Tab-separated table of C-alpha atoms and ligand atoms in Angstrom:
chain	number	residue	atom	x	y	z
A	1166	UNK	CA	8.850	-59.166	156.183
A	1167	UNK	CA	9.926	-62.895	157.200
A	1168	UNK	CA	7.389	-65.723	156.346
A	1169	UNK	CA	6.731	-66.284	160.048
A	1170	UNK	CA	4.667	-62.827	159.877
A	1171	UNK	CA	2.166	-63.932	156.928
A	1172	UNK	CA	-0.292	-65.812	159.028
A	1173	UNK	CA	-1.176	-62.521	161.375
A	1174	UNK	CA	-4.540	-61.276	161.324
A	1175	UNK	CA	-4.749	-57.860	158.986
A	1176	UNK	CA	-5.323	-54.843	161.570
A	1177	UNK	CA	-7.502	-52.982	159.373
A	1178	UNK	CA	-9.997	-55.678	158.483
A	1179	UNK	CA	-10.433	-56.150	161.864
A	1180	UNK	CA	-10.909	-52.650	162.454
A	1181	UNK	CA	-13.198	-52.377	159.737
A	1182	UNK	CA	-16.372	-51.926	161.889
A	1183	UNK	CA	-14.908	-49.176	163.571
A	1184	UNK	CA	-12.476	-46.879	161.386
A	1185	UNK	CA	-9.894	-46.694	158.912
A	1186	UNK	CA	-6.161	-47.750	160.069
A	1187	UNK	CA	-4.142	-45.519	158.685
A	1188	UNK	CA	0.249	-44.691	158.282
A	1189	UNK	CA	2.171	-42.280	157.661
A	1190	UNK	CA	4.311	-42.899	154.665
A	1191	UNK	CA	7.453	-41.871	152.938
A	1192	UNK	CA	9.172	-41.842	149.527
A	1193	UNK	CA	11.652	-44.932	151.040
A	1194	UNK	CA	8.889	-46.680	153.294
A	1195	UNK	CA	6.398	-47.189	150.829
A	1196	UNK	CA	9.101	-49.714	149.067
A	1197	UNK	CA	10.804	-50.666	152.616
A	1198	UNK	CA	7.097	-51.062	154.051
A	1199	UNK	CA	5.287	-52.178	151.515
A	1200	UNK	CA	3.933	-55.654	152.796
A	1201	UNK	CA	3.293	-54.165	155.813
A	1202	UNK	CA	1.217	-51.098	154.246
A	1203	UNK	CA	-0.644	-53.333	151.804
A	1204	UNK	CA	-1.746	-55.937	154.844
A	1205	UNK	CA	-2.622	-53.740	157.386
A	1206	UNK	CA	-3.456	-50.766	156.408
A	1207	UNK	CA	-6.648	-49.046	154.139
A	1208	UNK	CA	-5.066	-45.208	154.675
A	1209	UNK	CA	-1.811	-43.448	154.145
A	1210	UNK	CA	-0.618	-40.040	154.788
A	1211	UNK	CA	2.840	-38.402	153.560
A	1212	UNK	CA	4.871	-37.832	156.186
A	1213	UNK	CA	6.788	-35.363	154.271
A	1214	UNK	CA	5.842	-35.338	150.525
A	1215	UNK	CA	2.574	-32.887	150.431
A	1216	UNK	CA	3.688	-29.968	153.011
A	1217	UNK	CA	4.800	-26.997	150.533
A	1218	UNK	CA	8.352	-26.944	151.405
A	1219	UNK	CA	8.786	-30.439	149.619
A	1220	UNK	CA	5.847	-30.071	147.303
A	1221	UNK	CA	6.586	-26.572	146.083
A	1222	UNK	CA	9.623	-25.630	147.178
A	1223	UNK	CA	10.188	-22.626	144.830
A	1224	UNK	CA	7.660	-20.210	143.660
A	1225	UNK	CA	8.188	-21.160	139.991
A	1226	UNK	CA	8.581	-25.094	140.605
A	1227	UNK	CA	6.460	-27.942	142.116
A	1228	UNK	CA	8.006	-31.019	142.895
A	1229	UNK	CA	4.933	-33.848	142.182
A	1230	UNK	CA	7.017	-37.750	142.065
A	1231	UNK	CA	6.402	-38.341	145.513
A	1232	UNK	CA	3.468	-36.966	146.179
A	1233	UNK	CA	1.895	-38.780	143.102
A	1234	UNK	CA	3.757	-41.999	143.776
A	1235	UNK	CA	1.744	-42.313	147.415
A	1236	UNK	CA	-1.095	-41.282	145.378
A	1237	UNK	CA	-0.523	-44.053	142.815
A	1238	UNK	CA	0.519	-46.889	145.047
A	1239	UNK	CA	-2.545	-45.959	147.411
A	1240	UNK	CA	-4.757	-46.017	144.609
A	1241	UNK	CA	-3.333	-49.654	143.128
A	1242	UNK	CA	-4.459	-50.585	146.490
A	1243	UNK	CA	-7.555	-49.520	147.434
A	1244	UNK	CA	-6.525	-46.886	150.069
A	1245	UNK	CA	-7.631	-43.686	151.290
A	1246	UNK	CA	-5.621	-40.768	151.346
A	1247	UNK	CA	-5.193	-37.597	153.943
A	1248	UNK	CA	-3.153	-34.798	152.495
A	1249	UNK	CA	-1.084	-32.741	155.287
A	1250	UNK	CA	-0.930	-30.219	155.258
A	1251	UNK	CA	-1.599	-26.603	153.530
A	1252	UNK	CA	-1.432	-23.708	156.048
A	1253	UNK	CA	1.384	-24.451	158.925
A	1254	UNK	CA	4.210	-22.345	160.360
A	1255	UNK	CA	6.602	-25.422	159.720
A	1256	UNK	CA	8.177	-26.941	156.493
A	1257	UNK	CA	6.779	-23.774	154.710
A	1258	UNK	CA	9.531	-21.585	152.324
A	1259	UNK	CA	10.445	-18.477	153.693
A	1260	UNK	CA	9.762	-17.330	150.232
A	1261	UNK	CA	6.302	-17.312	150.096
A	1262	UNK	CA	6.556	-14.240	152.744
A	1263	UNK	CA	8.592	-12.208	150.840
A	1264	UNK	CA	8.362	-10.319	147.647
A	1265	UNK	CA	11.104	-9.761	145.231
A	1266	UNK	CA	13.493	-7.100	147.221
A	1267	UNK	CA	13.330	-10.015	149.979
A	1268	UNK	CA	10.822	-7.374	152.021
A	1269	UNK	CA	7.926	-9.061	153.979
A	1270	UNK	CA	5.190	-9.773	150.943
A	1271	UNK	CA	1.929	-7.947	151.354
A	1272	UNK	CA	-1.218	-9.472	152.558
A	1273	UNK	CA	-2.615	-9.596	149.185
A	1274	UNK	CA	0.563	-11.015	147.099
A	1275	UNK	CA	0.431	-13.624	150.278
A	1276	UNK	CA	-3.125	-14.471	149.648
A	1277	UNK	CA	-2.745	-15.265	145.982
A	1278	UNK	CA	0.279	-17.470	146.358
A	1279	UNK	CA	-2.044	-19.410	148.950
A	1280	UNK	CA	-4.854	-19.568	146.304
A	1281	UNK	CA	-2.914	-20.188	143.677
A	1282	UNK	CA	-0.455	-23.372	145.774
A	1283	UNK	CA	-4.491	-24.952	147.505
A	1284	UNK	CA	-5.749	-24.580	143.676
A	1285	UNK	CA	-2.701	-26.510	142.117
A	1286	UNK	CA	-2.311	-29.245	144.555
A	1287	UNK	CA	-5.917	-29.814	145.851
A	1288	UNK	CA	-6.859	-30.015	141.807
A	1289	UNK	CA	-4.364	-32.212	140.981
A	1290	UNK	CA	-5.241	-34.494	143.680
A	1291	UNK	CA	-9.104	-33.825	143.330
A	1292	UNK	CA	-9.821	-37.725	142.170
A	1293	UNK	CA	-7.738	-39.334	145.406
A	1294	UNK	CA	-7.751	-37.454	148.120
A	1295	UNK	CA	-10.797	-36.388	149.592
A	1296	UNK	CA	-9.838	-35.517	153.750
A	1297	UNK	CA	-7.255	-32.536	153.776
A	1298	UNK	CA	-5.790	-30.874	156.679
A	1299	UNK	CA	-5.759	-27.438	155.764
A	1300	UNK	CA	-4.146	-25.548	158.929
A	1301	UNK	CA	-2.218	-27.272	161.345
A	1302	UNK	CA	-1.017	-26.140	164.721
A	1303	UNK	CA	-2.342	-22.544	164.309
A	1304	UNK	CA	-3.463	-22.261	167.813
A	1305	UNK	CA	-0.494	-21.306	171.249
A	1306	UNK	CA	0.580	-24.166	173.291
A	1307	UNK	CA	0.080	-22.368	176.588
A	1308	UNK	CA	-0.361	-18.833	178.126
A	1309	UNK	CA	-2.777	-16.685	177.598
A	1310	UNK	CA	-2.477	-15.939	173.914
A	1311	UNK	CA	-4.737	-17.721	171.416
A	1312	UNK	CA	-3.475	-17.599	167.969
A	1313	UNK	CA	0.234	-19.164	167.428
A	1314	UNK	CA	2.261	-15.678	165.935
A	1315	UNK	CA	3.067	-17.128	162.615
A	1316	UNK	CA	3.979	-15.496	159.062
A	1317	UNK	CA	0.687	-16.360	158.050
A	1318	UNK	CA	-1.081	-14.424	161.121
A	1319	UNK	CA	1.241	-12.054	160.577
A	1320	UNK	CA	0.789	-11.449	156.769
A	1321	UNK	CA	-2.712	-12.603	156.033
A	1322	UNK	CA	-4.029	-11.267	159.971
A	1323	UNK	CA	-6.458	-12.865	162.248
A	1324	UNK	CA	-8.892	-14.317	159.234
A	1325	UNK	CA	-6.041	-15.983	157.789
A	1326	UNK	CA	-7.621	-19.852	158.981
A	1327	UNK	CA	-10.970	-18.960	157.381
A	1328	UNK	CA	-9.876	-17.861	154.300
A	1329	UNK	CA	-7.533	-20.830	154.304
A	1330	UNK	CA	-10.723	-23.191	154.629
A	1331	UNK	CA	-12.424	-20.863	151.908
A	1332	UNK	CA	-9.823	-21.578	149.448
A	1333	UNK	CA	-9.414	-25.201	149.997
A	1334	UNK	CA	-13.555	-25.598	149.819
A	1335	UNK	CA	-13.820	-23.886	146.156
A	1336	UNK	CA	-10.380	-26.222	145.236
A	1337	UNK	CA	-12.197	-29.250	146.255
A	1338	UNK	CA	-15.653	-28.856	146.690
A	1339	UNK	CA	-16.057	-32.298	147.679
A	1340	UNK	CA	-13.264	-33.111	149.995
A	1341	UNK	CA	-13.378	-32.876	154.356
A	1342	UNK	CA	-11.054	-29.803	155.430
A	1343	UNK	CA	-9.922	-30.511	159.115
A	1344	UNK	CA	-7.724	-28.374	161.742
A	1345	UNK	CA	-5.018	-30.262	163.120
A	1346	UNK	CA	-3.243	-29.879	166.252
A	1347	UNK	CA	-1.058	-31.962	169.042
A	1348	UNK	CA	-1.637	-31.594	172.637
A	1349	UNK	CA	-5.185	-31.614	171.837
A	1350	UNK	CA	-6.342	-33.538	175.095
A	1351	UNK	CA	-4.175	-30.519	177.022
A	1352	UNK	CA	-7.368	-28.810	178.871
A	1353	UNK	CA	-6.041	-25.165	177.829
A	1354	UNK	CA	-5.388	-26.312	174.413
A	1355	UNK	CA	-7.998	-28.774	173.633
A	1356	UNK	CA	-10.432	-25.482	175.014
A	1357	UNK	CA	-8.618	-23.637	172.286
A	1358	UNK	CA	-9.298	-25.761	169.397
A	1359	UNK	CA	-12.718	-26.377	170.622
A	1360	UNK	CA	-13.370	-22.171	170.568
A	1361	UNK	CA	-10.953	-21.776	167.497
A	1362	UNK	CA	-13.508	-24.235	165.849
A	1363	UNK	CA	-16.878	-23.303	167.076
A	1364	UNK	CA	-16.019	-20.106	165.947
A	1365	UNK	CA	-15.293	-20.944	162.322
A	1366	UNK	CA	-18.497	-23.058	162.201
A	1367	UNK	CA	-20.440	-19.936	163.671
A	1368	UNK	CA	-18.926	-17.878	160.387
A	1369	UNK	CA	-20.115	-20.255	157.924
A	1370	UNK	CA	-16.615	-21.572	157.145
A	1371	UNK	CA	-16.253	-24.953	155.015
A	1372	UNK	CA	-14.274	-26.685	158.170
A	1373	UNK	CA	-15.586	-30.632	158.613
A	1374	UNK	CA	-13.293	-32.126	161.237
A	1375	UNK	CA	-11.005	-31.753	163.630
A	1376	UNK	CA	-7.539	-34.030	163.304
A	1377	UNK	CA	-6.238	-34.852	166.887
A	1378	UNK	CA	-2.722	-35.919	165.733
A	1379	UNK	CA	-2.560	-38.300	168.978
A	1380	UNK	CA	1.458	-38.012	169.808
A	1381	UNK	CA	1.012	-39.422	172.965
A	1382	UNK	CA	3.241	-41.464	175.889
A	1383	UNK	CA	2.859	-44.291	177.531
A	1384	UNK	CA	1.509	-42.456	180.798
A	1385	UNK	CA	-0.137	-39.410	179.402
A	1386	UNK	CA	-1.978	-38.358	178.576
A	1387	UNK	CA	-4.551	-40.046	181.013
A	1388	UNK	CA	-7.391	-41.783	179.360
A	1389	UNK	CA	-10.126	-39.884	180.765
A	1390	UNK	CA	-8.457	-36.747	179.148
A	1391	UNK	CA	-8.661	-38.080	176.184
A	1392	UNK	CA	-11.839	-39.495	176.226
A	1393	UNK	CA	-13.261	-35.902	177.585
A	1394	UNK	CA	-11.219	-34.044	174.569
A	1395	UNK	CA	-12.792	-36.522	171.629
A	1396	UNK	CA	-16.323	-36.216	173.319
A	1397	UNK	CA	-16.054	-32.115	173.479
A	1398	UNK	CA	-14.885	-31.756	169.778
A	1399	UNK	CA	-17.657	-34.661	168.839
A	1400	UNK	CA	-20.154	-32.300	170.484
A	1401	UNK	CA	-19.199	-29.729	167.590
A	1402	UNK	CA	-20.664	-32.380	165.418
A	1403	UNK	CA	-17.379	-32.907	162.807
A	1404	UNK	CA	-15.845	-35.627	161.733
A	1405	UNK	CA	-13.142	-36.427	163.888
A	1406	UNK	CA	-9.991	-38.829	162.910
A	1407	UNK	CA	-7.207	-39.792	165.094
A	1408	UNK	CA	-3.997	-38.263	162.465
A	1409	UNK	CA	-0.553	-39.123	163.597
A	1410	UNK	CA	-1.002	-41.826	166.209
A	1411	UNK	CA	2.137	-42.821	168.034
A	1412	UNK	CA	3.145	-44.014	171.943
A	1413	UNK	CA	6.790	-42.489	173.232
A	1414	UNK	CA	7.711	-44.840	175.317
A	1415	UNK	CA	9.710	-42.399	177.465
A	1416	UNK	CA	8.017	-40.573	180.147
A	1417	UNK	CA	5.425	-37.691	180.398
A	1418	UNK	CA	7.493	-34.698	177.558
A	1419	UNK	CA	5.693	-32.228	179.711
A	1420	UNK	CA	7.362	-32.874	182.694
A	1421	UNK	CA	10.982	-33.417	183.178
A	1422	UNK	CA	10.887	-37.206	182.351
A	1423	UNK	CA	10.295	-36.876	179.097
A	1424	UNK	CA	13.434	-34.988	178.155
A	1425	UNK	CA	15.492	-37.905	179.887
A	1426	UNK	CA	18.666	-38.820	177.025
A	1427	UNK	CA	18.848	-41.544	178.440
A	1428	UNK	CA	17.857	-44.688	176.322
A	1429	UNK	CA	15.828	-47.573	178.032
A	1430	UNK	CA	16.233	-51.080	176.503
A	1431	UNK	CA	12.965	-52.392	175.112
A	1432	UNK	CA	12.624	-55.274	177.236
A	1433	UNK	CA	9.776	-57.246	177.850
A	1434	UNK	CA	8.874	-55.066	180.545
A	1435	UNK	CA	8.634	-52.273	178.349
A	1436	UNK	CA	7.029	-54.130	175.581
A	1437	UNK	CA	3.961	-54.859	178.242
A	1438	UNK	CA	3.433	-51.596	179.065
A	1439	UNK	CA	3.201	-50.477	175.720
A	1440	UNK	CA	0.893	-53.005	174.888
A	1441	UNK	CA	-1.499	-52.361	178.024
A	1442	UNK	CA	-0.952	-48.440	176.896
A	1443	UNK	CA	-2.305	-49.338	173.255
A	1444	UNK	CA	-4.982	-51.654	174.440
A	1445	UNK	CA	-6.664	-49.253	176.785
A	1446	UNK	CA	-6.086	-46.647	174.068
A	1447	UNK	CA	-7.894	-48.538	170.962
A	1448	UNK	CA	-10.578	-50.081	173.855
A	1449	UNK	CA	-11.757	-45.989	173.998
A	1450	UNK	CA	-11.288	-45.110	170.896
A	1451	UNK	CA	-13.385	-48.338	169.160
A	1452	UNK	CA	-16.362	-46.953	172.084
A	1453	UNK	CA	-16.196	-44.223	170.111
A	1454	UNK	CA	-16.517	-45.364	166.780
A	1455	UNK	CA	-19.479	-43.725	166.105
A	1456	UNK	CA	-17.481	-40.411	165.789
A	1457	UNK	CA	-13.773	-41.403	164.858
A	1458	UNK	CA	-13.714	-42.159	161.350
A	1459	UNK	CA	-9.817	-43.036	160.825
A	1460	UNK	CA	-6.807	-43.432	163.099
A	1461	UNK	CA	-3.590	-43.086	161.460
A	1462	UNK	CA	-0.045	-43.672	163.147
A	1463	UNK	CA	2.559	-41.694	162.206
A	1464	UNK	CA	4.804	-44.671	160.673
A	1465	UNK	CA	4.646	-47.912	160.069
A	1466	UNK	CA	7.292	-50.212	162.102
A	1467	UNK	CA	10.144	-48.799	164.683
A	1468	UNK	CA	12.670	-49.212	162.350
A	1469	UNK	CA	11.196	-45.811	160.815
A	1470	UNK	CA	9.775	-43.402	163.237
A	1471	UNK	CA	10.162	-39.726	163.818
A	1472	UNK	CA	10.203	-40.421	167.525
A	1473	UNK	CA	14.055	-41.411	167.139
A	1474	UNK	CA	14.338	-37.700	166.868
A	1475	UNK	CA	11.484	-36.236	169.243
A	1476	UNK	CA	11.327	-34.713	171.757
A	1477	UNK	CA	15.083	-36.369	171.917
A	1478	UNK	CA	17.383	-36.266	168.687
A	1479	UNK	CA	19.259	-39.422	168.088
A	1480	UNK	CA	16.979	-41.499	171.347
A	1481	UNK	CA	15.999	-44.704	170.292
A	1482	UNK	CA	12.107	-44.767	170.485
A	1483	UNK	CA	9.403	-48.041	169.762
A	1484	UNK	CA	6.200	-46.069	169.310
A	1485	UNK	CA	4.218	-48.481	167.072
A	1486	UNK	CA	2.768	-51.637	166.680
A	1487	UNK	CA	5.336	-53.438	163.794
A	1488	UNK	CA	8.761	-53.756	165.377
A	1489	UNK	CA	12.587	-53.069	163.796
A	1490	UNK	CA	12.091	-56.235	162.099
A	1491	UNK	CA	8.325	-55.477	160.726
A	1492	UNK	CA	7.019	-58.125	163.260
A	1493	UNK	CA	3.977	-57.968	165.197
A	1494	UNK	CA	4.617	-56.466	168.797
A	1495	UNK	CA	2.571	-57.108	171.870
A	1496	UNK	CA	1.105	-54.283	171.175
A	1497	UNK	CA	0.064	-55.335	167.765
A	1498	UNK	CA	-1.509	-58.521	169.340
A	1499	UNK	CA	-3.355	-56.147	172.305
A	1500	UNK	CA	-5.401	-54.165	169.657
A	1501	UNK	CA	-5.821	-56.998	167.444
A	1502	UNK	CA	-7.025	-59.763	170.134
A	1503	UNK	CA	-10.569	-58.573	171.621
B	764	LIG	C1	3.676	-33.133	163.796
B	764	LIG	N1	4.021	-32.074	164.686
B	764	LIG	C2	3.420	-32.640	162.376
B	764	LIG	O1	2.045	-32.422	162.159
B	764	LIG	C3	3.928	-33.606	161.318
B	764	LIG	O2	3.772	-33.021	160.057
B	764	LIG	C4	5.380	-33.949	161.544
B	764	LIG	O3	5.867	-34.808	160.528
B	764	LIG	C5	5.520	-34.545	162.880
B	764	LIG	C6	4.701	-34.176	163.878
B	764	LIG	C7	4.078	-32.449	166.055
B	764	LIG	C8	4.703	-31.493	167.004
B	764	LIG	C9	4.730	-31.831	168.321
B	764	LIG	O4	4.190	-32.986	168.703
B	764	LIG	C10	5.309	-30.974	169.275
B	764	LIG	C11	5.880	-29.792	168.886
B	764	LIG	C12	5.876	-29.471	167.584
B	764	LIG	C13	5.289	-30.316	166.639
């Protein structure tokens, strides 16, 4: 970061009244991104680091230096931690499924690995990291269908979320346990969480939020659909944070224009559209600060973002606030400014 940057207000003291500002961080960005991170920013995720495949990639062998050196820089600095994720269908070992003849692993050898993986990492953590998401995505995208047909549904059976929770509540008695998901403004979707949710709270489960990860474009979702999704998961009465905030600034990935390989140049044009996106987007969410607790984009600066890659591999995307350069966009300066 130049010189010219230093004199910017910090974006998370001025979002201090409302919620946390959170990024996503990995084992290169937290030394690339550091002055960044340590100005604006009271919360960090790993992007990476914590989900099982890179944490414990091998039944026998956990894999703790990155993990612990977010953990340790976030703690030299005064920052709050999520950890993402325990229970996904992603970034998960196909190991863990299987038992020693490489046969599908039964319900019960599947249940203990999950204990024994929530006990180990939630423990060791125990003194830093007190929000967890502890099943993410676990719910269908569209049709008719409700739970996503994963190895865990398909091991564990329909119960597997609750005793997922269960686990993660006697690990870390203290800590929030969210559900996770993206497309959460979708109506069919969000009305999934919502039920997927309500449900668990009927049962007595330890669940305590709800993560809306908040990949959204620069045209959709519409505001009012997002406003109507937070206000329908507040009225479960969880905590609700805002996980993996970012703005493609291609088109609607539900449609067509989304998919478009075609790169745009970031032009000013761009740049204002973003920043009237962001602005109308952090206007709603600070109306709702009573309820969001912590908004956390998934990166720090364009020169690092997962959006290169998605829904496009190898499209140039500038989703966040900090540009290439870690300088303030418009669209730092329209959240910031009033
Ligand atoms: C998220 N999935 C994951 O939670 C996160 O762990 C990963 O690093 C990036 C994004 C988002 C996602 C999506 O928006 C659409 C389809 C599949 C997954």
């Amino acid at each position: 970061m130049t010189d010219t940057y230093r004199n910017i207000p910090s974006l998370s003291e001025r979002y201090r009244p409302y919620f946390r500002i959170g990024a996503a961080v990995n084992a290169k960005s937290l030394n690339t991104h550091r002055d960044l991170l340590v100005t604006h920013f009271n919360s960090v995720t790993a992007e990476n680091e914590m989900k099982w495949e890179e944490i414990h990639p091998e039944q026998d062998r956990y894999e703790f230096a990155k993990a612990d050196a977010l953990v340790n820089f976030a703690r030299e600095h005064g920052m709050f931690v999520r950890g993402h994720t325990l229970v996904w269908h992603n970034q998960t070992p196909a190991a863990v499924f299987l038992d020693d003849l490489g046969q599908t692993a039964t319900a019960a050898v599947v249940e203990r690995r999950l204990e024994e993986h929530v006990a180990t990492v939630l423990g060791r953590y125990h003194n830093d990291i007190y929000d967890w998401d502890v099943a993410n995505e676990a719910v269908v995208d569209a049709g008719t269908g409700f739970l996503r047909d994963s190895r865990w549904l398909q091991t564990l059976g329909d119960d597997y979320i609750a005793k997922a929770f269960r686990i993660a509540h006697q690990a870390a008695p203290d800590a929030l346990l969210f559900y996770n998901d993206y497309n959460e403004t979708k109506p069919d979707k969000s009305e999934r969480i919502y039920k997927l949710v309500a449900g668990l709270l009927d049962e007595g489960v330890p669940i305590h939020g709800i993560g809306m990860q908040g990949h959204w474009m620069l045209d959709d979702p519409a505001l009012d659909e997002i406003e109507r999704a937070i206000d329908r998961y507040a009225s479960l009465g969880v905590h609700l944070h805002i996980t993996e905030l970012d703005v493609c600034v291609y088109g609607n990935v539900h449609g067509t224009g989304g998919q478009s390989q075609e790169v745009l140049p970031y032009d000013d044009e761009l740049a204002k559209r973003l920043a009237e996106r962001y602005r109308s987007l952090f206007s709603s969410l600070r109306a709702r600060k009573d309820v969001i607790e912590s908004v956390t984009f998934w990166g720090v600066a364009d020169d690092d973002t997962w959006r290169d890659n998605f829904p496009v591999r190898g499209r140039k995307d500038w989703p966040l606030l900090f540009d290439v350069n870690h300088g303030p966009k418009q669209a730092f300066w329209s959240v910031v400014e009033f």
